XYZ file of C-alpha atoms in Angstrom:
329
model
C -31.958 13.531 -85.998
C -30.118 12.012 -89.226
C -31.327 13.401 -92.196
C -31.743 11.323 -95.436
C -28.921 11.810 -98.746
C -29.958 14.081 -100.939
C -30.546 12.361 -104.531
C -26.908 13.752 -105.482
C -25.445 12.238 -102.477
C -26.845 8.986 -103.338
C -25.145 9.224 -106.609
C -21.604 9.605 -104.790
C -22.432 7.117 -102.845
C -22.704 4.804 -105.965
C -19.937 6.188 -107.709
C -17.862 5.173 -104.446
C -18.913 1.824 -104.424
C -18.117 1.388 -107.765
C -14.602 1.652 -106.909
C -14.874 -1.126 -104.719
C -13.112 -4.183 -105.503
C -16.146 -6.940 -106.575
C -16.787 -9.674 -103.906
C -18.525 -12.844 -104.340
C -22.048 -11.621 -103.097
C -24.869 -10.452 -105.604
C -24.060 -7.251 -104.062
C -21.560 -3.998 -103.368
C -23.504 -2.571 -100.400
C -22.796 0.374 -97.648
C -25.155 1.199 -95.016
C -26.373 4.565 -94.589
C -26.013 6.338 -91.392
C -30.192 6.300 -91.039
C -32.687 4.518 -90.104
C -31.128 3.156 -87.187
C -34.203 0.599 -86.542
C -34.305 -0.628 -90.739
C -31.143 -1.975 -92.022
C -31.352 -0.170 -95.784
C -27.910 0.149 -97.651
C -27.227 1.814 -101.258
C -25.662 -1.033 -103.385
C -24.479 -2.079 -107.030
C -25.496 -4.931 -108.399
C -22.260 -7.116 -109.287
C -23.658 -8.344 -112.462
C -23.813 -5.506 -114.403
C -23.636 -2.293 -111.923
C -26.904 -1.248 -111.396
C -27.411 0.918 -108.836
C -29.221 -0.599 -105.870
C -31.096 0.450 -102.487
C -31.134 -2.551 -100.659
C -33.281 -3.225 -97.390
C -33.127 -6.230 -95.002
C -36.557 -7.051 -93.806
C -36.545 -10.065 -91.826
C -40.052 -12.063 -91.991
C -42.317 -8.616 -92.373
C -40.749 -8.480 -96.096
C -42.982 -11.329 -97.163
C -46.424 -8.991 -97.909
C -44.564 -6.763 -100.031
C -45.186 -6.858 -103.762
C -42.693 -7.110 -106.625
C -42.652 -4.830 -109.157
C -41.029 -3.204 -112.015
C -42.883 0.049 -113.849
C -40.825 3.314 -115.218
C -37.145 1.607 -115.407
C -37.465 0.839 -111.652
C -37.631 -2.670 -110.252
C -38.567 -3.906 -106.557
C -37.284 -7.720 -106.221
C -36.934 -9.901 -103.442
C -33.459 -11.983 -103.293
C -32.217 -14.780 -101.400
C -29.093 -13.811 -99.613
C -26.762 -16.243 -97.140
C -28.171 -13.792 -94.187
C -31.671 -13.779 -95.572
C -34.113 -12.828 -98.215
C -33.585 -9.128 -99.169
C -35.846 -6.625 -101.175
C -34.073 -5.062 -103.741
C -34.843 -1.684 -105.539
C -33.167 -1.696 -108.309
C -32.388 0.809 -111.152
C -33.274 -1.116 -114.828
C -33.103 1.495 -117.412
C -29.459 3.416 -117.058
C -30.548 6.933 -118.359
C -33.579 6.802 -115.644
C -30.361 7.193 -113.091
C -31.010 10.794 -111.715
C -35.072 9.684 -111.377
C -33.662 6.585 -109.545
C -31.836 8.556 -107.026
C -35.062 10.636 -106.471
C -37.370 7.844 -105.369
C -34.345 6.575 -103.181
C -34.078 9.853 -101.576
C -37.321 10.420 -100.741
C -38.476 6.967 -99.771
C -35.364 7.313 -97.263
C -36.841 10.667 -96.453
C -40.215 9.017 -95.286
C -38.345 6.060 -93.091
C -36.459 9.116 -91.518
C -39.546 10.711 -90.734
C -40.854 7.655 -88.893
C -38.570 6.978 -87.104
C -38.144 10.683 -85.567
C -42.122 10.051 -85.061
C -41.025 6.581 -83.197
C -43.360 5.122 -86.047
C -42.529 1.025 -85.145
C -43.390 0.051 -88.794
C -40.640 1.375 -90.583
C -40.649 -1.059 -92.846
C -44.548 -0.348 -93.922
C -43.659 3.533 -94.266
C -41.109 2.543 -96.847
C -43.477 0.615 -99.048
C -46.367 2.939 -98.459
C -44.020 5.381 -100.429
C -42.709 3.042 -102.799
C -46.183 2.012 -103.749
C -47.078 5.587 -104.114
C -43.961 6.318 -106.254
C -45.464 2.990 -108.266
C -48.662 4.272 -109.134
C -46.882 7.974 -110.258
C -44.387 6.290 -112.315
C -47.206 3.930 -113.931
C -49.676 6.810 -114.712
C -46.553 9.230 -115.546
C -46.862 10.905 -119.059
C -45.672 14.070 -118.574
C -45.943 17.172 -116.141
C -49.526 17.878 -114.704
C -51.620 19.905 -117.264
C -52.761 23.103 -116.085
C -56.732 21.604 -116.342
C -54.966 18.653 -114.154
C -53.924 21.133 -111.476
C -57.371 22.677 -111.623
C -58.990 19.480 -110.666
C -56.857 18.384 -107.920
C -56.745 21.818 -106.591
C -60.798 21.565 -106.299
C -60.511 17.898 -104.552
C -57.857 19.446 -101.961
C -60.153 22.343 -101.150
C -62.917 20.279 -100.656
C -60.429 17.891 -98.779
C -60.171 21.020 -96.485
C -64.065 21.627 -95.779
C -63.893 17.783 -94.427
C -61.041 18.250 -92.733
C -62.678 21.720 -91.102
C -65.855 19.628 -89.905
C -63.370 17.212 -88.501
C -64.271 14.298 -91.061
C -61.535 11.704 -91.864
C -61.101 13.060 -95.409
C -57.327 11.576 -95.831
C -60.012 8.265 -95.490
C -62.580 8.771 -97.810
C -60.679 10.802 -100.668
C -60.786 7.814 -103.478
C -59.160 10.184 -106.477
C -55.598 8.971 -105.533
C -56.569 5.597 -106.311
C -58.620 5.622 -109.403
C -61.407 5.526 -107.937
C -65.301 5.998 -109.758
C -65.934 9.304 -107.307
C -63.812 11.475 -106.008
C -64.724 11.041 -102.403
C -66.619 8.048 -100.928
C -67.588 6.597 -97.204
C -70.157 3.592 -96.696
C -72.183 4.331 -99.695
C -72.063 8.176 -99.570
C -70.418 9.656 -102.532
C -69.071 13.266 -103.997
C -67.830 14.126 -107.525
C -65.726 17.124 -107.425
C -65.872 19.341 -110.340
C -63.888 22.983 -110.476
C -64.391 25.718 -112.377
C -61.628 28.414 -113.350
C -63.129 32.439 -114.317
C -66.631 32.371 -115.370
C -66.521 29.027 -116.882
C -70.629 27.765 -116.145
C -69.373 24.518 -117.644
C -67.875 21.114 -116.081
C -66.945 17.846 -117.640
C -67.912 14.428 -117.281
C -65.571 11.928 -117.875
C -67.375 8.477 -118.214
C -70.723 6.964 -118.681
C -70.338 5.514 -114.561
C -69.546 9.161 -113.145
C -72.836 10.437 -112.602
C -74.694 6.945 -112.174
C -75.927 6.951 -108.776
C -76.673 3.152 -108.814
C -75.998 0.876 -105.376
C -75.337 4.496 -103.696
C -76.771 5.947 -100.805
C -76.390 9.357 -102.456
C -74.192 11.211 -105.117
C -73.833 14.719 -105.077
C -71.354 16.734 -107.496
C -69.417 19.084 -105.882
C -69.062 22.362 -108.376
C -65.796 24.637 -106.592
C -65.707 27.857 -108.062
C -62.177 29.298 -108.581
C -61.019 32.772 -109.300
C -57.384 33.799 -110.370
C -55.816 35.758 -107.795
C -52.106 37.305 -107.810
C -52.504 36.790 -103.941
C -54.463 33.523 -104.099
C -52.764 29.874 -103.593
C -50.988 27.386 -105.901
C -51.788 24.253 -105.889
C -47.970 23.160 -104.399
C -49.484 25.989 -101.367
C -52.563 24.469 -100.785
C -51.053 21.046 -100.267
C -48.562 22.185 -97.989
C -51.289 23.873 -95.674
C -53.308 20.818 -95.984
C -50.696 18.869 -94.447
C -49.445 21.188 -91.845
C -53.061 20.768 -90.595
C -52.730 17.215 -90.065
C -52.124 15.935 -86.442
C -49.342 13.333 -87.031
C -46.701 12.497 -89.101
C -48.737 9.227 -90.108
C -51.217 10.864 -91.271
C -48.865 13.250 -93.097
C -46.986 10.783 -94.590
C -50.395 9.053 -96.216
C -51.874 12.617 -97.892
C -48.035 12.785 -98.916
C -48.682 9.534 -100.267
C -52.028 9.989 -101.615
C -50.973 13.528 -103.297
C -48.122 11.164 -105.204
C -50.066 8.657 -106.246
C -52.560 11.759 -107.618
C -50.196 13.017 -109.941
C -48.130 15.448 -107.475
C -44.137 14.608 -107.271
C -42.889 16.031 -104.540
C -40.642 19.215 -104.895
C -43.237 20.773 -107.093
C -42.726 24.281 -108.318
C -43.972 25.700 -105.577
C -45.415 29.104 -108.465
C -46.139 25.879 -110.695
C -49.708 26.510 -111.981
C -52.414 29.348 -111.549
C -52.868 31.066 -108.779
C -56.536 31.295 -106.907
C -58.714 31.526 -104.391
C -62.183 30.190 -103.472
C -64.973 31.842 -104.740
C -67.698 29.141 -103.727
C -68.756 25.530 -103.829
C -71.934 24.495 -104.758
C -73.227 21.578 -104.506
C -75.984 19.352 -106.607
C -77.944 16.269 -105.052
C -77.628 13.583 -108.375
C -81.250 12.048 -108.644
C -83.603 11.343 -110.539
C -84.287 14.019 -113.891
C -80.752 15.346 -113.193
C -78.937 15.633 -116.560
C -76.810 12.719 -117.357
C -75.792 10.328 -119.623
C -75.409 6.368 -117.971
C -74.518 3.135 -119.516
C -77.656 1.592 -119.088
C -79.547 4.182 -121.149
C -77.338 4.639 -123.840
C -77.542 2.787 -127.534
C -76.394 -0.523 -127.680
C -72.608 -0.027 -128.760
C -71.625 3.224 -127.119
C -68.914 1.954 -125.127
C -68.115 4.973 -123.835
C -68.535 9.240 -123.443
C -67.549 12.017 -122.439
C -69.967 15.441 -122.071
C -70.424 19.027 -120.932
C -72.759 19.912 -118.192
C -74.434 22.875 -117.993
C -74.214 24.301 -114.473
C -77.513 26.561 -115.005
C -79.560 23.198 -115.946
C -78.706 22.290 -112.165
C -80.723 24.770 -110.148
C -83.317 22.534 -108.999
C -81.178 19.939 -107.495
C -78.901 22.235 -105.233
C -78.399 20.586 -102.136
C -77.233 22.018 -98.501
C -73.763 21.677 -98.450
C -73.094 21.348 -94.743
C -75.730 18.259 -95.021
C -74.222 16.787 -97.835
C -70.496 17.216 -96.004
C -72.283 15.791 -92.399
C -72.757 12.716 -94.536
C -68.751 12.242 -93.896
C -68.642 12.609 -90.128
C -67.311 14.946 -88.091
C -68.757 16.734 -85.326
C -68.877 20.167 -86.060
């Protein structure tokens, strides 16, 4: 097994190339000693330098999507031995960044291929995508409230899991989407709680509108700081280790990324807790919400507290609400 350069590797390897006498191609390239089934070589671009990871794709190359987002730009070039997609570094002080994303989107090709994944070349734009969407939605380390939340979706990520429902299939969060988890009109809104907090937030006018859905429930997980408890870096990892394969490892490594979640997270980053309970609340008719259709003309928007007391009468069976997801337990 060859393991992938370490981001400071990556920036020797640059530095060496550098060195190199200029040719008459776009590009200074040496291949790495892995993948050996995806030709992928750290480069320089001759015009100006830039640091480069260059992959050859042959005709599977074509789906892939251009981009440029957070000083990072994906291109495809035309090259005498055939079109090439280039990741290239745009802003220079972004360099040590750069050399992250490399590293670890050669991390997840290594992976593969020890898993004898024969898509290679779709594992390295599943991360690259998910390194995309992080570096689009990137202002800053996660909040604490941030960690909160996605701590809440992962542990109710596990009860799925633990009824053997695909959850890594029906978690929409990771990619923006209206409810937090979703399959074939089903839908849960995860909301967590920290201490005695008998409040949650709504984010939007849509979030509680249970319009075109078979059924909406909200999801209340009740958290309680714990010196023993589990970070949200430690719930992640168990999460994964739980998974049967390395592709499905690689998409909730994926998924967490595009969440918000870098990899090499502090693993003490954040509070520390451990479930105290998850309730859950069947969203119907009388339940205590503001929508868009009920609102005065020229509220374009609003956010609100919910009072978890108000709530009693619509608590719902959570292994019923849960079966709605599959599994067989």
């Amino acid at each position: 097994m060859t393991s992938a350069p370490h981001a400071t590797a990556l920036l020797e390897e640059w530095l060496g190339l550098a060195a190199v006498v200029p040719g008459d191609r776009l590009f200074r390239t040496r291949r790495l000693a892995g993948p050996a089934r995806l030709d992928l070589r750290v480069g320089l671009r001759e015009t100006d330098g830039a640091p480069c990871l260059v992959v050859s794709p042959g005709a599977a190359g074509a789906g892939i999507s251009s981009f440029e987002t957070g000083g990072l730009r994906l291109s495809r070039v035309a090259d005498p031995g055939g079109v090439l997609l280039v990741l290239s570094l745009e802003e220079p002080a972004r360099r040590e960044l750069f050399a992250a994303v490399c590293s670890d989107c050669l991390r997840a090709v290594m992976r593969g291929e020890d898993e004898a994944d024969d898509d290679l070349l779709g594992v390295f734009a599943a991360r690259l995508s998910a390194w995309r969407a992080f570096l689009r939605d990137q202002i800053g380390a996660l909040s604490r409230s941030e960690m909160i939340g996605i701590i809440g979706e992962l542990l109710l990520f596990g009860q799925l899991t633990d009824i053997g429902a695909d959850a890594l299939a029906t978690w929409r969060a990771p990619d923006d989407g209206l409810h937090d988890f979703e399959m074939a009109g089903d839908s849960i809104e995860v909301k967590t709680s920290l201490g005695g907090a008998r409040q949650f937030h709504v984010s939007t006018l849509d979030q509680l509108d249970d319009a075109g859905l078979t059924s909406l429930h909200v999801a209340h997980v009740r958290l309680i700081e714990s010196p023993d408890g589990e970070t949200l870096a430690d719930i992640a990892d168990r999460i994964e280790t739980q998974l049967d394969s390395e592709r499905a490892r690689g998409a909730f490594r994926n998924a967490l990324l595009r969440r918000g979640l870098a990899p090499g997270t502090d693993d003490d980053a954040g509070p520390r807790v451990r479930l105290a309970g998850t309730d859950f609340y069947a969203v119907r008719d009388g339940f205590p919400r503001l929508r868009r259709g009920e609102v005065a003309l020229g509220i374009a928007e609003a956010t609100y507290e919910l009072e978890v007391r108000a709530l009693a009468e619509f608590q719902a069976d959570g292994t019923a609400v849960l079966s709605r997801f599959g599994g067989g337990q």
